[in-house]
XYZ file of C-alpha atoms in Angstrom:
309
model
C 9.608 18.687 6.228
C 8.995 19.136 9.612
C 8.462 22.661 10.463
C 6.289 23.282 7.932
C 3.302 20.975 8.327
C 0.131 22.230 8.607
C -2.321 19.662 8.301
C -4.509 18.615 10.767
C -4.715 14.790 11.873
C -8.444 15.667 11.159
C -8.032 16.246 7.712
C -6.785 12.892 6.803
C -6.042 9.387 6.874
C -3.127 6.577 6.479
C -2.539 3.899 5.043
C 0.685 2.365 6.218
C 2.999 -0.642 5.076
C 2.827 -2.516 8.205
C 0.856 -6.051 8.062
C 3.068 -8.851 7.883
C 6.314 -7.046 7.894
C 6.610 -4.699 11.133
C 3.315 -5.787 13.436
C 4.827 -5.730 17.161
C 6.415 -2.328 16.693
C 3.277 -0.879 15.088
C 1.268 -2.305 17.544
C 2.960 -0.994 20.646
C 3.073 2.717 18.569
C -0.892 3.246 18.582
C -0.948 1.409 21.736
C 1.632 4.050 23.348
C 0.028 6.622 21.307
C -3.085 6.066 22.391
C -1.518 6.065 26.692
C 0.169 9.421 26.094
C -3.038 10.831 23.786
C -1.473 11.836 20.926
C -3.161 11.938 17.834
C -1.943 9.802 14.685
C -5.197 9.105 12.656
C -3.452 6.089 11.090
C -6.935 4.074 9.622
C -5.299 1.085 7.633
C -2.632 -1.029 7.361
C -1.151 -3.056 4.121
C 0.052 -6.384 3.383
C -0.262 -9.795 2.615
C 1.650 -13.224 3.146
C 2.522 -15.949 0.499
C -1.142 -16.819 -1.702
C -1.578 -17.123 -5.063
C -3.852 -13.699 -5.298
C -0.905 -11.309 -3.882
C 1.386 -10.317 -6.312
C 5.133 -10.926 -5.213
C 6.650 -8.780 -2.709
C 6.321 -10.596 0.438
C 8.661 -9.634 3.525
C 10.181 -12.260 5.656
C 8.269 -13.669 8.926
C 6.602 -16.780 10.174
C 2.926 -16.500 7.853
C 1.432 -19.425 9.425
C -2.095 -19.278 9.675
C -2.687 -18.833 13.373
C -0.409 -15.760 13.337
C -2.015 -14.478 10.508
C -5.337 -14.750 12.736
C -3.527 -13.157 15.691
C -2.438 -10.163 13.683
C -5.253 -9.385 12.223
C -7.700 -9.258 15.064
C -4.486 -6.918 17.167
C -5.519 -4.684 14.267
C -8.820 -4.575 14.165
C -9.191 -4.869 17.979
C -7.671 -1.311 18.014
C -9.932 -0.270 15.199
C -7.175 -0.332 12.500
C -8.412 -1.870 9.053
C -6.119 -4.475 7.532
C -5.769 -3.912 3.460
C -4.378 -6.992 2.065
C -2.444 -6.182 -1.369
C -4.061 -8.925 -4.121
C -2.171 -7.619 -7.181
C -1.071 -10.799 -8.967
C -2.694 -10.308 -12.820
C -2.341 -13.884 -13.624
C -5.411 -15.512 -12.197
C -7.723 -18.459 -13.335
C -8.345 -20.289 -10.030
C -10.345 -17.983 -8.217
C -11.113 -20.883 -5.666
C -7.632 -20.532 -4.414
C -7.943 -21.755 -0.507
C -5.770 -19.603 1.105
C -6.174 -16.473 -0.728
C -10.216 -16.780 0.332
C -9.706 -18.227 3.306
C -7.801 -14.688 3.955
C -10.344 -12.624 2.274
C -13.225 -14.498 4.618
C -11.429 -13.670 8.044
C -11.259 -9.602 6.965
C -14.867 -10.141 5.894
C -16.180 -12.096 9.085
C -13.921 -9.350 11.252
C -15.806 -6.101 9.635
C -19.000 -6.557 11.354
C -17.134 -8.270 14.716
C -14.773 -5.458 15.524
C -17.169 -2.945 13.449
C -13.931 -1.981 11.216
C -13.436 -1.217 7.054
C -11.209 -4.226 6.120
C -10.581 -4.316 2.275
C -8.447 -5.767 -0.868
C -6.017 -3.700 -2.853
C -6.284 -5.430 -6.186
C -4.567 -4.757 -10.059
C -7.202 -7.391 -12.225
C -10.997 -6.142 -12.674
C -12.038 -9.709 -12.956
C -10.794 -10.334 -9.602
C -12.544 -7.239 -7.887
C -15.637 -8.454 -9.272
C -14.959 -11.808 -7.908
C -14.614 -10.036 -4.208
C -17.090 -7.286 -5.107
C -19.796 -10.733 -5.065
C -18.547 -12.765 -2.726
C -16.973 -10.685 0.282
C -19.043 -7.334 -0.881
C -18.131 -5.759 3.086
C -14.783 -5.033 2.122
C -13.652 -1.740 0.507
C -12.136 -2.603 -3.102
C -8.795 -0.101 -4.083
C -7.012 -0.221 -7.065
C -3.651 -1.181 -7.064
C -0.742 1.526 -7.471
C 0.678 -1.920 -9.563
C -2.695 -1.137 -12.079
C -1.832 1.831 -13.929
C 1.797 0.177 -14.435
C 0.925 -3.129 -15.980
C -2.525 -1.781 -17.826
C -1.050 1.346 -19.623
C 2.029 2.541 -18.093
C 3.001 5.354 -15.795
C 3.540 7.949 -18.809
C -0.064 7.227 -20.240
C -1.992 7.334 -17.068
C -4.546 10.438 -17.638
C -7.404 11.875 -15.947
C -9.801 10.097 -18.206
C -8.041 6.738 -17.196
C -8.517 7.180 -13.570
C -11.966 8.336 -13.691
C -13.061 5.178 -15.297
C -12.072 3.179 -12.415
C -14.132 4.992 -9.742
C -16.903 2.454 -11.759
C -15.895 -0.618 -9.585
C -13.165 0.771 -7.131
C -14.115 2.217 -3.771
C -10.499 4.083 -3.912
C -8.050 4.693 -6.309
C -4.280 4.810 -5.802
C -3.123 7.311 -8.255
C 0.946 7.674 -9.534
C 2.517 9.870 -6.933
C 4.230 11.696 -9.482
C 0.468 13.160 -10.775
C 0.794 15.295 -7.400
C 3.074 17.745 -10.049
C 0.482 18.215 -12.848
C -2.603 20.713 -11.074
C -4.560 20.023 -13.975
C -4.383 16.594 -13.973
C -5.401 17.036 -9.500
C -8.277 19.371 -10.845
C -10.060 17.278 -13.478
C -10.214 13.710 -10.926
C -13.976 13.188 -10.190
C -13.658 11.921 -7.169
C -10.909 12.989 -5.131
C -12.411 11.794 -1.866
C -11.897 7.952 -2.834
C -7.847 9.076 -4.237
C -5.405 7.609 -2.294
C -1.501 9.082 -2.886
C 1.743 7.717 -1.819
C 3.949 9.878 -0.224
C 7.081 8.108 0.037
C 7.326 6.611 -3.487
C 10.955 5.427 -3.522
C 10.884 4.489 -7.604
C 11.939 6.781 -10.437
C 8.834 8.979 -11.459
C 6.986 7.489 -14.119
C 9.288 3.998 -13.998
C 9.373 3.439 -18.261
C 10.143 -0.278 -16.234
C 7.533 -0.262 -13.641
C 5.171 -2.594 -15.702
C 7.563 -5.121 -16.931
C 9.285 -5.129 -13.397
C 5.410 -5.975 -12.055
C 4.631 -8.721 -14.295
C 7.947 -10.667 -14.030
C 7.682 -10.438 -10.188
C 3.996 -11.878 -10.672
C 5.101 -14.210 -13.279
C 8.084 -15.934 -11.199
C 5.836 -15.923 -7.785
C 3.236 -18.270 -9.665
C 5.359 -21.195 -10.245
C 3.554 -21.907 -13.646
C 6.445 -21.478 -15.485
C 8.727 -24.364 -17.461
C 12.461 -24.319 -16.270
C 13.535 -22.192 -19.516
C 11.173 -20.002 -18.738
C 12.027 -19.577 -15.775
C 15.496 -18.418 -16.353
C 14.513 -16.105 -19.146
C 12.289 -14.481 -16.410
C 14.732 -14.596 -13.546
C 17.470 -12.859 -15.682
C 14.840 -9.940 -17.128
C 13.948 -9.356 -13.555
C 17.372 -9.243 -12.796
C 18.016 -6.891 -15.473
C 15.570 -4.455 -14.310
C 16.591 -4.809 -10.901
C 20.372 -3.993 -11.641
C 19.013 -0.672 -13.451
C 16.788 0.465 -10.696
C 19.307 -0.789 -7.875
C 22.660 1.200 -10.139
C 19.695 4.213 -10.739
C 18.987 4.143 -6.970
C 22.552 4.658 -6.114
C 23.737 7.049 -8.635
C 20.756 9.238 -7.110
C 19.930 8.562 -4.107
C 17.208 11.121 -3.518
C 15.321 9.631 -6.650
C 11.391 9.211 -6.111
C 8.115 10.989 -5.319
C 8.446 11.951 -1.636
C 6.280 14.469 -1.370
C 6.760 17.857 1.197
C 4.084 19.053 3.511
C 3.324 21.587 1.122
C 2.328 18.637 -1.527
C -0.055 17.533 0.905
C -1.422 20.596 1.993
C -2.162 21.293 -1.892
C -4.288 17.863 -1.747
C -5.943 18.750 1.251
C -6.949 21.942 -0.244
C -8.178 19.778 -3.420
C -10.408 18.042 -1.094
C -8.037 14.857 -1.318
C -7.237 13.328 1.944
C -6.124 9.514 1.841
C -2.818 9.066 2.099
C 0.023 5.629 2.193
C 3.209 5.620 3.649
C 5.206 2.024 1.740
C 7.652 0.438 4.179
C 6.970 -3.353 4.160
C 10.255 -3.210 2.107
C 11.858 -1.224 4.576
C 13.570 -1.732 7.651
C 12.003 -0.592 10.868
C 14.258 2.682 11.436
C 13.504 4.013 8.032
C 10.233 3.322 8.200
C 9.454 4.529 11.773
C 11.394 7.479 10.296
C 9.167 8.177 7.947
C 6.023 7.912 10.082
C 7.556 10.529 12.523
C 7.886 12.653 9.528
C 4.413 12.207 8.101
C 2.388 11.191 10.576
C 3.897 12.578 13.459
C 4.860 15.872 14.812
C 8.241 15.571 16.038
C 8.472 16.584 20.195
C 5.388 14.251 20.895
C 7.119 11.320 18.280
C 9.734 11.390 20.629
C 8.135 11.142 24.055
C 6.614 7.839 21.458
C 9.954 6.659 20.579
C 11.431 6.659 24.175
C 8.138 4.590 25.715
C 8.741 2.229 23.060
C 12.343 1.714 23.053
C 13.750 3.583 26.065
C 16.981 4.958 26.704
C 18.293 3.475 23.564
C 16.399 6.151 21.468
């Protein structure tokens, strides 16, 4: 990548893996970026902590509620939008304390910092619950939808398009970005949102089942048996993608500056970069390869970490 990117900060947006998992380092990049006046147009950043609406992966930190409150408002202080990631499917207490008490705080912080806060979510019935109740924030569907609803082979044009009906933005597969058809025929490619570091095998056959037993294990409504049963399927999917991973280390959907200079030209222009997952040298890596053009990310690097980089 590199030497070949052409796109203007102008053109686009991101949406970055940051909230809750790599805050202080994030913070002090826009705030040195914005002291050396370098350009990053980084909108949003993605995350949640332990709730019964988010749907599994949650990175280690201290979640208690007065940090929560503290990170958020760093965020939208610097006119950053936090995106929390709601994807859990198995739902029947939408009264849940925490997971509103979250949703009011982006909602109350919209108009106060005059920011787009919103909620990436994978169940309908729970976008329609937000949709009437918090209706400020943006609604995007979940990259977890298409996997759990009608997996990542059967994902079409026609399926997207329907869910431009409720969903501000859509987070398509990043694997679509190889089928110009398919990039064509997408109504709205304005509210499209693609990942461009997609570390899973394209079109995951598992990517559903791996979803739901992460969900399924995170609700604690399971008896002990079936617990186990769960633990070892998740298991069993997570040796395959873990032995996959190895044996192919390149595996996934990153895409090359010529991938997103095709979507510009589309007229697509949101864009995520995943790293909660991540630790902070691959993923500061990756934003320095995306975001960044390298000389200035460097002059970045060295005011955040000094002679060490």
């Amino acid at each position: 990548m590199g030497l070949t990117k052409t796109y203007s900060s102008n053109d686009l947006d991101w949406n970055i893996g940051a909230l809750f998992a790599h805050d202080d380092y994030i913070v002090k990049l826009l705030l040195v970026s914005k002291d050396l006046g370098i350009e990053h147009n980084i909108k949003y950043v993605f995350g949640s902590v332990p709730c019964l609406f988010n749907g599994g992966r949650i990175p280690p930190r201290d979640a208690t509620w007065y940090n929560v409150e503290l990170i958020i408002d760093r965020y939208n202080k610097l006119g950053i939008g936090c995106r929390l990631t709601f994807s859990n499917i198995y739902i029947d207490d939408y009264k849940d304390e925490l997971s509103n008490k979250l949703l009011q705080k982006l909602y109350d912080n919209v108009d106060k910092y005059n920011v787009k806060n919103g909620v990436i979510v994978t169940l309908d019935k729970l976008a329609k619950y937000i949709k009437k109740k918090y209706s400020k924030l943006e609604l995007i569907s979940s990259q977890v939808k298409p996997s759990v609803e009608v997996g990542l082979r059967n994902d079409n044009v026609e399926y997207y398009n329907k869910l431009f009906s409720l969903y501000d933005v859509v987070v398509v597969n990043p694997n679509k970005v190889h089928d110009i058809e398919f990039l064509r025929d997408i109504k709205h490619k304005d509210r499209v949102e693609f990942i461009v570091n997609h570390r899973c095998f394209p079109d995951c056959k598992f990517a559903g089942e791996h979803y739901k037993a992460q969900m399924r294990l995170c609700n604690k409504f399971l008896k002990s048996e079936e617990d186990s049963k769960e633990k070892e399927k998740l298991n069993k999917i997570n040796d395959w993608c873990l032995g996959t991973r190895q044996k192919y280390p390149l595996l996934g959907t990153s895409m090359m500056d010529s991938d997103i200079n095709l979507l510009l030209s589309l007229g697509y222009k949101h864009f995520k970069i995943e790293g909660r997952d991540n630790d902070m040298v691959c993923f500061m890596r990756d934003l320095g390869e995306y975001i960044y053009q390298q000389p200035y990310y460097s002059r970045i690097l060295h005011s955040i970490f000094g002679e060490a980089v």
